[in-house]
Amino acid sequence: MSATPIDLLIRNARVVACGDANCGVSPPGFVAIAGGKIAAVGVGEPAHTGTVREEVDAEGALLTPGLIDCHTHLVYAGNRAREFEMRLEGASYEAIARAGGGIVSTVRQTRDADPDTLFAESALRLQSLMRHGVTTVEIKSGYGLSLESELKSLRVARALGERFPIGVRTTLLAAHALPPEFSGRPDDYIDEVVQHILPEAARLGLADAVDAFCETIGFTPAQTRRVFDAARAHGLPVKLHAEQLSNQHGAALAAEFGALSADHLEHLDEAGAFAMARAGSVAVLLPGAYYFLRDTTLPPIELLRRHGVAMAVSTDCNPGTSPTTHLPLMLNMACTLFRLTPAEALLGVTRHAARALGLQATHGTIEIGKAADLCLWNIDQPAALAYEIGAGALRARFKNGVQHPPQ
Ligand code: NIG
Ligand code: FE
């Protein structure tokens, strides 16, 4: 190691760099941080001759990359606890949506909320994610569904990233549901999305990516394609809610546009997996939604493995299908329900989640030159992160090399 001043030296850590498929653990060693980035990683004690501003003794704890939650809808107002009861009484998610509940009921509450209220409600969820070790989160709009309300949600998402020590990537999901004022006129709403909402979000720099809900209760592949064409015209990468409730061949469509990811994928077929592999699109698995909707169709994990599609795991934090901020619990569910290995699950919230956000060059692994986003855990092996249900084993969390007490 050179004599560059080190801002923070984490010593005596067992590093899980997430650079290899097995999530191997290094013997006790150190990570040195300078200027918010990882400056050195090694086994044993560092041979450093320069200044070290601060030291942390990890006492043998496991050090992983900070967790990345690459698919959330966490900016919304209100809740849908009553719909939860209705579903327990037998109503289906689709039936509730068709009867004017579902996404549209959160749209009403989100439109009515002033930006401060929306910020305050969303901040509680963001703080909870941070307590679970999340250092980067993707936040989608999609509960505004008008120019004004979509921009309001994206601005709140950006503001959250400025107020809290967490990286926020925003995604415009204006094509999430049909707003009531466009009832029966989905193509007119798509006109509004591609001619006004998307260009304005792009012009203001409020969206890092564009997403859509390609589904019988969402938008058709033809409508999704129009949204993707507009995203491309504005230089924005795309993602897609695909094959969640039925096979619309959305994953293949997303792959055609070089999508960062296709998400959910319970009904994905071989052609879709093949297309994703060829495009390098990540499969984002959302076991919270699968569980909460009591779904019975498993995403085709073996197919994804066979085609070499990288798999990410995320909370899908939203009021309708996955009201959770517990990303480590999603690791457990990804293993228990979807039969991922604990190593696959961990890669799914680190290396592969970074890729699902286009951040693979700077985030997701412990490597020299990457952002010093790190988590120290009171566990003895990587599998324990997925194994311990809701244990809260986080010992310390670092964002850009700075340790923040739980907020
Ligand atoms: O990811 N599938 C569409 N969107 C969300 C659900 C949104 C809602 O019900 O409020 C999802 O599952
Ligand atoms: Fe979602």
Coordinates of C-alpha atoms and ligand atoms in Angstrom, one line a residue, residues 71-73 140 143 173 176 211 213 241 244 263-264 286 289 315-318 321, ligand 2:
H71 CA -36.6 -2.5 -7.5
T72 CA -38.8 -0.4 -5.1
H73 CA -41.9 1.7 -5.3
K140 CA -39.9 4.1 -9.1
Y143 CA -48.4 6.3 -8.2
L173 CA -42.9 4.2 -14.2
H176 CA -47.8 1.6 -14.3
D211 CA -40.1 1.1 -16.6
F213 CA -46.1 -2.7 -16.3
H241 CA -42.4 -5.5 -15.0
Q244 CA -45.7 -11.4 -13.4
D263 CA -38.5 -8.0 -13.2
H264 CA -40.9 -10.6 -11.6
L286 CA -39.3 -10.4 -6.1
A289 CA -44.7 -10.1 -4.1
T315 CA -38.0 -6.0 -2.0
D316 CA -40.4 -4.6 -4.6
C317 CA -41.4 -2.4 -1.6
N318 CA -44.9 -1.2 -2.5
T321 CA -48.1 -6.6 -3.4
Ligands
FE2 FE -42.7 -3.6 -8.8

